[in-house]
Each structure stands twice: as structure tokens, then as C-alpha cells.
Amino acid sequence: MGGVNRIDIPPVLVTGATGRIGRIVVDQLLDAGVAVRALARRSAAATTLPAKVEVFTGDLTVPESLDPALKGTGAVFLVWTAPPRTAAAVIERLSAHVRRVVLLSSPHQTPHPFFQQPNPMAVLHADIERLIAATGLESTIIRPGMLASNSLAWWAPAIRAAEVVRWPYGAAESAPIDDRDVAAVAARALHQDGHVGGDYVLTGPESLTQAAQVGIIGDALGNRIAFEEMTPDEFRSLSKGTAPSSVVDMLLAAWSAAVGQPAYITTAVADVLGTAPRTFRQWAADHVTAFTEGSEGA
Ligand SMILES: NC(=O)c1ccc[n+]([C@@H]2O[C@H](COP(=O)([O-])OP(=O)(O)OC[C@H]3O[C@@H](n4cnc5c(N)ncnc54)[C@H](OP(=O)(O)O)[C@@H]3O)[C@@H](O)[C@H]2O)c1
């Protein structure tokens, strides 16, 4: 994999390289001929990454563990799902070693009800953005709305088991964005000029209710998938032990606020990439096997 190797830019360090977006950013950078470093908490992660990637073990909760990966790095793709405690120390280290950072954040500043509900992740993202702004780092903030791949964790288990999809707020609208489009924008911001200071709210191209999204997955599978409304309380009790209650409350509040509200849609993907964002129909067609075989997130 990868095009002609570029010698004009130093390596890019991808954090979250084993995660949904980071893993695709790795491939996109390699395709652009960029030398890629990956930060991983476990060295075993190397087996899941392309051989060309230089894997460094390190942990965002142990800031000094990042130093070997940062030395000689030009830009960092920063994904933060760790506790917030060490964010300031990590940003300080980044600014001492690298020129550019691209942060995977969220649209917490967007004045649409879906994005304006109480959300602990939004608080964390805002804090990290402030820390970055206080340094001399060249930065780009990317803010995907709802990732299309969320539907793998949410609905694939029922669909694989040929069960009815039971879910709260079937009428809530969102504009799911294909993870590949998010990663492509991040990769451009990491290796191309013209994105310093960029602040991109990334959405898919159309507003779809959650029930319609399940219907589109059914179309891709060639099956009609039955959808049944679940009460928020039942969702809360079924989610116990699988997701933190703060995340469950955040999702329920966002969906509740999005009923009857067309989703917020931007042209940012097309503006940056020069191509239209992929539709949810396209995403579903490309992920049929994840709904028919394998496990969650496959
Ligand atoms: N889901 C959505 O719809 C949505 C929308 C907007 C924004 N976002 C944001 O997207 C981000 C998540 O991105 P994602 O879905 O690509 O991630 P993900 O699939 O959840 O993976 C998380 C990544 O972070 C790594 N990681 C976790 N703790 C770490 C630590 N202490 N030190 C170093 N690495 C660590 C994990 O590595 P290991 O392999 O070591 O675990 C993994 O590679 C979050 O900030 C979320 O708020 C999500």
C-alpha cells in the first residue's frame, strides 16, 4: 500500500491508530506517500497495522511515554478518548516537538439542538481545543456529527440475529457521515497546506431519521428490517453495564431534541476533498458483511 514516498514532510504520528477513524487515517496517509508513525498502548497493535507503519508504544495518560514517538514527528492526529487529567501535559509535549496538530473533536459549538445537549465529551473537546489554542501549534479541528459506523454497534447485533431493531426516538434525524470521509479530511489537513486554522464541521449529505437509516441498511441487505420504538427508560436499563450512563443520557437527550428537526448539514467534506460526501446508502452497501457475519464493529 502507499504511493510514491514523500520526502518533503516529516512523519505524521497517528494516535487512536487502532480505532475507527485513526485506522483509516493511517491508510489515507500511506496512500499519499506520507511516512506514518502510530501510537499504540500495546505493541501487539502492530499486527493490525500495515507493515510500513512505525509503531510506538505510548499512553496519553502517561505523557512522558509519548516522547520517543514525538521526536522527529512533524504533525499529530490527536484522538482523545482517555480521561482528561493528562490533556494539558500532553498538549505541552506536543507543542515542544511538533508543528501541527489535527484534533478529532465534535460539533459542540454548532447551534443545532442535536449538538446542544449536556455532553461530557463536548466539555473535554472544548478543553483540549483551548489548550491547543494557547500553544503555538498550527491546528485544524475536525468535528464530525454522527458517524455512520455507530450503526454497527447499535443495530448490527439485532440485524445479524434476524431480530426486530428496537430503538428509542426512531423519528430523530441525523446526517450520518462515512468514517472514510472524516479520515480523508483529517489526512488532507495533516499533509497538505491550506488547513492551518481550519475548523470543519463534517456531516453526511442528507438528513435521515434513525428508522430510515435502519430501512436503508435493510435495502442494502435485500431484506426489510422491522423497526420498533423503544422507550427511553427501557433503553437506559438495557444499556446498563454496556455504556456509561452519562453517554446514554447524552444520546437520549440529543435524539429527543432531534425529533422533527432536520439534521444540520454542511458542505465541508466537499469543500476540502472536492468530492461529495458518501451517502448512508453507500456506506451501508459497503458494510453489508458486517451486518450478516462477524462481530460488532467488524
Ligand atoms: N461516534 C461518533 O459519532 C462521534 C462523533 C463525533 C466525534 N467523535 C469522537 O471521536 C473520538 C473517537 O474516535 P474513534 O471512534 O475513531 O475511536 P475509537 O474507535 O473509540 O478508538 C479509540 C482509540 O483511542 C485509543 N486510546 C484509548 N485510550 C488511550 C490512551 N490512554 N492512550 C492512547 N491511546 C488511547 C485506542 O487505542 P487502544 O487500541 O489502545 O484501545 C483506540 O485506538 C472521540 O473523541 C469521540 O468523541 C465520535
Coordinates of C-alpha atoms and ligand atoms in Angstrom, one line a residue:
M1 CA 0.0 0.0 0.0
G2 CA 1.0 3.6 -0.4
G3 CA 2.1 5.8 -3.3
V4 CA 5.4 7.4 -4.0
N5 CA 7.2 8.1 -0.7
R6 CA 7.2 11.8 0.1
I7 CA 10.5 13.2 1.5
D8 CA 9.2 16.8 1.7
I9 CA 7.4 16.3 5.0
P10 CA 8.4 14.6 8.3
P11 CA 6.5 11.6 9.6
V12 CA 3.0 12.1 10.9
L13 CA 2.0 10.5 14.2
V14 CA -1.5 9.0 14.4
T15 CA -3.0 8.5 17.8
G16 CA -6.0 6.3 18.1
A17 CA -4.5 4.3 15.2
T18 CA -6.3 1.2 16.2
G19 CA -9.6 3.0 16.4
R20 CA -12.3 3.6 13.8
I21 CA -11.1 6.9 12.4
G22 CA -7.4 6.7 13.2
R23 CA -7.0 3.4 11.4
I24 CA -8.4 4.8 8.2
V25 CA -6.2 8.0 8.6
V26 CA -3.2 5.7 8.6
D27 CA -4.2 4.2 5.3
Q28 CA -5.0 7.5 3.7
L29 CA -1.6 9.0 4.7
L30 CA 0.2 5.9 3.4
D31 CA -1.7 6.3 0.1
A32 CA -0.5 9.9 -0.1
G33 CA 3.1 8.6 0.4
V34 CA 3.5 10.1 3.9
A35 CA 5.6 8.3 6.4
V36 CA 3.3 7.2 9.3
R37 CA 4.0 6.6 12.9
A38 CA 1.3 5.1 15.1
L39 CA 0.9 5.4 18.8
A40 CA -0.4 2.3 20.4
R41 CA -0.9 1.3 24.0
R42 CA 0.1 -2.3 23.3
S43 CA 2.9 -3.4 21.0
A44 CA 0.6 -6.2 19.7
A45 CA -1.3 -3.5 17.9
A46 CA 1.5 -3.6 15.3
T47 CA 0.0 -6.8 13.9
T48 CA -3.2 -4.9 12.9
L49 CA -1.4 -2.1 11.2
P50 CA 0.3 -2.1 7.7
A51 CA 4.0 -3.1 7.8
K52 CA 5.1 0.3 6.6
V53 CA 3.9 1.9 9.8
E54 CA 6.4 2.6 12.6
V55 CA 4.6 1.7 15.8
F56 CA 5.5 3.4 19.1
T57 CA 4.0 2.2 22.3
G58 CA 2.7 5.0 24.5
D59 CA -0.3 6.1 26.5
L60 CA -2.0 9.5 26.6
T61 CA -2.4 9.1 30.4
V62 CA 1.4 8.8 30.7
P63 CA 2.6 12.0 28.9
E64 CA 6.4 11.2 29.1
S65 CA 5.7 7.9 27.3
L66 CA 5.0 9.9 24.1
D67 CA 8.4 11.4 23.8
P68 CA 10.0 8.7 21.6
A69 CA 7.1 8.9 19.1
L70 CA 7.1 12.7 19.1
K71 CA 10.8 13.1 18.4
G72 CA 11.2 13.8 14.7
T73 CA 7.5 13.9 14.1
G74 CA 6.0 16.8 12.0
A75 CA 2.3 16.6 12.7
V76 CA 0.0 14.6 15.1
F77 CA -3.5 13.3 14.6
L78 CA -5.0 13.6 18.1
V79 CA -7.9 11.3 19.2
W80 CA -8.7 11.6 22.8
T81 CA -10.9 9.0 24.4
A82 CA -8.8 8.8 27.6
P83 CA -9.7 10.5 30.9
P84 CA -9.0 14.3 30.7
R85 CA -6.4 14.5 33.5
T86 CA -3.3 14.5 31.4
A87 CA -4.5 16.6 28.5
A88 CA -2.6 19.7 29.4
A89 CA 0.7 17.8 29.9
V90 CA 0.2 16.0 26.5
I91 CA -0.5 19.2 24.6
E92 CA 2.5 20.9 26.2
R93 CA 4.7 18.0 25.0
L94 CA 3.2 18.1 21.5
S95 CA 3.9 21.8 21.2
A96 CA 7.5 21.2 22.3
H97 CA 8.1 18.7 19.5
V98 CA 5.8 19.1 16.5
R99 CA 4.4 21.9 14.3
R100 CA 1.0 20.8 13.5
V101 CA -1.9 19.0 15.2
V102 CA -5.3 17.9 13.8
L103 CA -7.8 17.2 16.5
L104 CA -10.8 14.8 16.2
S105 CA -13.4 16.8 18.1
S106 CA -17.2 17.2 17.8
P107 CA -19.6 20.0 16.7
H108 CA -20.2 21.2 20.2
Q109 CA -20.3 24.9 19.1
T110 CA -22.9 24.3 16.3
P111 CA -26.2 25.9 17.2
H112 CA -28.5 23.0 16.4
P113 CA -30.5 21.3 19.2
F114 CA -28.9 17.9 18.4
F115 CA -25.4 19.3 19.3
Q116 CA -26.5 21.5 22.2
Q117 CA -27.5 18.9 24.9
P118 CA -25.4 18.3 28.0
N119 CA -22.4 16.2 26.9
P120 CA -19.3 15.4 28.9
M121 CA -17.3 14.6 25.7
A122 CA -18.1 18.1 24.4
V123 CA -16.6 19.6 27.6
L124 CA -13.5 17.6 27.1
H125 CA -13.2 18.5 23.5
A126 CA -13.6 22.2 24.3
D127 CA -10.9 22.0 27.0
I128 CA -8.5 20.3 24.6
E129 CA -9.2 22.9 21.9
R130 CA -8.5 25.7 24.4
L131 CA -5.2 24.0 25.4
I132 CA -4.1 23.7 21.8
A133 CA -5.1 27.4 21.0
A134 CA -2.9 28.5 23.9
T135 CA 0.2 27.0 22.2
G136 CA 2.0 28.0 19.0
L137 CA 0.8 24.8 17.3
E138 CA -0.6 25.0 13.8
S139 CA -4.0 23.4 14.3
T140 CA -7.0 22.1 12.4
I141 CA -10.1 21.0 14.3
I142 CA -12.4 18.4 12.7
R143 CA -15.9 17.9 14.0
P144 CA -17.9 15.0 12.6
G145 CA -21.5 14.9 13.6
M146 CA -22.8 11.3 13.8
L147 CA -20.5 8.6 12.5
A148 CA -22.2 6.2 10.1
S149 CA -20.3 3.3 11.8
N150 CA -22.2 3.9 15.1
S151 CA -25.0 1.8 13.5
L152 CA -22.7 -1.3 13.6
A153 CA -22.6 -1.2 17.4
W154 CA -26.2 -0.1 17.7
W155 CA -28.1 -2.2 15.2
A156 CA -25.8 -5.0 13.8
P157 CA -26.4 -7.4 16.6
A158 CA -30.2 -7.4 16.2
I159 CA -29.9 -7.5 12.4
R160 CA -27.4 -10.4 12.4
A161 CA -29.8 -12.3 14.7
A162 CA -32.7 -11.5 12.3
E163 CA -34.5 -9.7 15.1
V164 CA -36.6 -6.6 15.1
V165 CA -34.5 -3.5 15.7
R166 CA -35.9 -1.9 18.8
W167 CA -34.6 1.6 19.4
P168 CA -35.6 4.9 21.0
Y169 CA -36.5 8.0 19.0
G170 CA -36.9 6.4 15.6
A171 CA -38.0 9.8 14.3
A172 CA -34.9 11.5 15.4
E173 CA -32.9 12.9 12.5
S174 CA -29.2 12.9 11.9
A175 CA -26.9 13.2 8.9
P176 CA -24.5 10.2 9.3
I177 CA -21.1 10.8 7.9
D178 CA -19.0 8.0 6.5
D179 CA -15.9 7.4 8.6
R180 CA -13.8 7.3 5.4
D181 CA -14.8 10.9 4.6
V182 CA -13.8 12.0 8.1
A183 CA -10.5 10.3 7.8
A184 CA -9.9 11.7 4.4
V185 CA -10.4 15.3 5.6
A186 CA -8.1 14.6 8.6
A187 CA -5.4 13.2 6.3
R188 CA -5.5 16.2 4.0
A189 CA -5.2 18.5 7.0
L190 CA -2.2 16.6 8.2
H191 CA -0.2 16.6 5.0
Q192 CA -1.5 19.4 2.7
D193 CA -1.0 23.1 3.1
G194 CA -4.1 25.4 3.5
H195 CA -5.7 23.9 6.5
V196 CA -4.0 25.6 9.4
G197 CA -6.7 27.3 11.4
G198 CA -9.3 25.2 9.7
D199 CA -12.4 24.3 11.8
Y200 CA -14.5 21.8 9.9
V201 CA -18.0 20.6 10.9
L202 CA -18.3 17.4 8.9
T203 CA -21.7 15.8 8.1
G204 CA -23.1 13.4 5.7
P205 CA -25.2 14.7 2.7
E206 CA -28.7 14.1 3.9
S207 CA -31.0 14.2 7.0
L208 CA -32.4 10.8 7.8
T209 CA -34.5 9.5 10.7
Q210 CA -33.0 6.6 12.7
A211 CA -35.8 4.4 11.4
A212 CA -35.0 5.4 7.8
Q213 CA -31.3 4.5 8.4
V214 CA -32.3 1.0 9.5
G215 CA -34.5 0.8 6.4
I216 CA -31.5 1.8 4.2
I217 CA -29.4 -1.0 5.8
G218 CA -32.3 -3.4 5.0
D219 CA -32.3 -2.2 1.4
A220 CA -28.5 -2.9 1.2
L221 CA -29.1 -6.4 2.6
G222 CA -32.1 -7.0 0.4
N223 CA -34.3 -7.5 3.5
R224 CA -37.0 -5.5 5.1
I225 CA -35.8 -4.9 8.7
A226 CA -38.7 -4.3 11.2
F227 CA -38.2 -1.3 13.4
E228 CA -40.0 -0.9 16.7
E229 CA -39.9 2.1 19.0
M230 CA -38.4 1.6 22.5
T231 CA -39.0 3.9 25.4
P232 CA -36.0 5.9 26.7
D233 CA -36.3 4.2 30.1
E234 CA -36.1 0.8 28.6
F235 CA -33.0 1.9 26.6
R236 CA -31.5 3.2 29.8
S237 CA -32.0 -0.1 31.6
L238 CA -30.8 -2.2 28.7
S239 CA -27.7 -0.1 28.3
K240 CA -26.6 -0.6 31.9
G241 CA -23.2 -2.3 32.0
T242 CA -22.5 -1.7 28.3
A243 CA -22.2 2.1 28.2
P244 CA -21.6 4.8 30.8
S245 CA -24.8 6.3 32.0
S246 CA -23.5 9.8 31.0
V247 CA -23.1 8.7 27.4
V248 CA -26.6 7.1 27.4
D249 CA -28.2 10.2 28.8
M250 CA -26.3 12.3 26.2
L251 CA -27.6 10.2 23.3
L252 CA -31.1 10.2 24.6
A253 CA -31.2 14.0 25.0
A254 CA -29.7 14.5 21.6
W255 CA -32.1 12.2 19.9
S256 CA -35.1 13.7 21.8
A257 CA -34.1 17.2 20.6
A258 CA -33.7 16.0 17.0
V259 CA -37.2 14.7 16.6
G260 CA -38.8 16.7 13.8
Q261 CA -35.6 18.8 13.4
P262 CA -33.9 18.3 10.0
A263 CA -30.2 17.5 10.7
Y264 CA -27.6 20.1 10.4
I265 CA -25.7 19.7 7.1
T266 CA -22.5 21.3 5.9
T267 CA -20.5 21.3 2.6
A268 CA -17.2 20.9 4.5
V269 CA -16.4 17.4 3.1
A270 CA -16.9 18.6 -0.5
D271 CA -15.1 21.8 0.2
V272 CA -12.0 20.0 1.5
L273 CA -12.0 16.9 -0.7
G274 CA -13.5 18.3 -3.9
T275 CA -15.9 15.3 -3.9
A276 CA -19.4 14.9 -2.4
P277 CA -19.6 13.1 1.0
R278 CA -20.6 9.5 0.7
T279 CA -24.3 8.8 1.3
F280 CA -25.5 6.5 4.1
R281 CA -26.8 4.2 1.3
Q282 CA -23.2 3.9 0.0
W283 CA -21.9 3.3 3.5
A284 CA -24.4 0.5 4.1
A285 CA -23.7 -1.1 0.7
D286 CA -20.0 -1.2 1.6
H287 CA -20.6 -2.7 5.0
V288 CA -23.1 -5.5 4.2
T289 CA -20.9 -8.2 5.6
A290 CA -20.7 -6.5 9.0
F291 CA -24.5 -6.9 9.2
T292 CA -24.5 -10.5 8.1
E293 CA -21.4 -12.1 9.6
G294 CA -18.6 -11.4 12.1
S295 CA -18.9 -9.5 15.4
E296 CA -19.6 -5.9 16.4
G297 CA -17.6 -3.3 14.6
A298 CA -16.4 -5.8 12.0
Ligands
LIG1 N1 -19.1 8.3 17.4 C1 -19.4 9.4 16.9 O1 -20.5 9.5 16.2 C2 -18.5 10.6 17.1 C3 -18.9 11.8 16.5 C4 -18.0 12.9 16.7 C5 -16.8 12.8 17.4 N2 -16.5 11.6 17.9 C6 -15.2 11.5 18.6 O2 -14.4 10.6 18.0 C7 -13.4 10.1 19.0 C8 -13.3 8.6 18.9 O3 -12.8 8.2 17.7 P1 -12.8 6.7 17.2 O4 -14.3 6.3 17.1 O5 -12.0 6.6 15.9 O6 -12.1 6.0 18.3 P2 -12.3 4.5 18.9 O7 -12.6 3.6 17.7 O8 -13.2 4.6 20.1 O9 -10.8 4.2 19.4 C9 -10.2 4.9 20.4 C10 -8.7 4.9 20.1 O10 -8.1 5.6 21.1 C11 -7.0 4.8 21.7 N3 -6.8 5.1 23.1 C12 -7.8 5.0 24.1 N4 -7.2 5.3 25.3 C13 -5.9 5.7 25.0 C14 -4.8 6.1 25.8 N5 -5.0 6.3 27.1 N6 -3.7 6.4 25.2 C15 -3.5 6.2 23.9 N7 -4.5 5.8 23.1 C16 -5.7 5.5 23.6 C17 -7.5 3.4 21.4 O11 -6.4 2.5 21.5 P3 -6.3 1.1 22.1 O12 -6.3 0.1 20.9 O13 -5.1 1.0 22.9 O14 -7.6 0.9 23.0 C18 -8.1 3.5 20.1 O15 -7.1 3.5 19.1 C19 -14.0 10.6 20.3 O16 -13.2 11.7 20.8 C20 -15.4 10.9 20.0 O17 -15.9 11.9 20.9 C21 -17.3 10.5 17.7

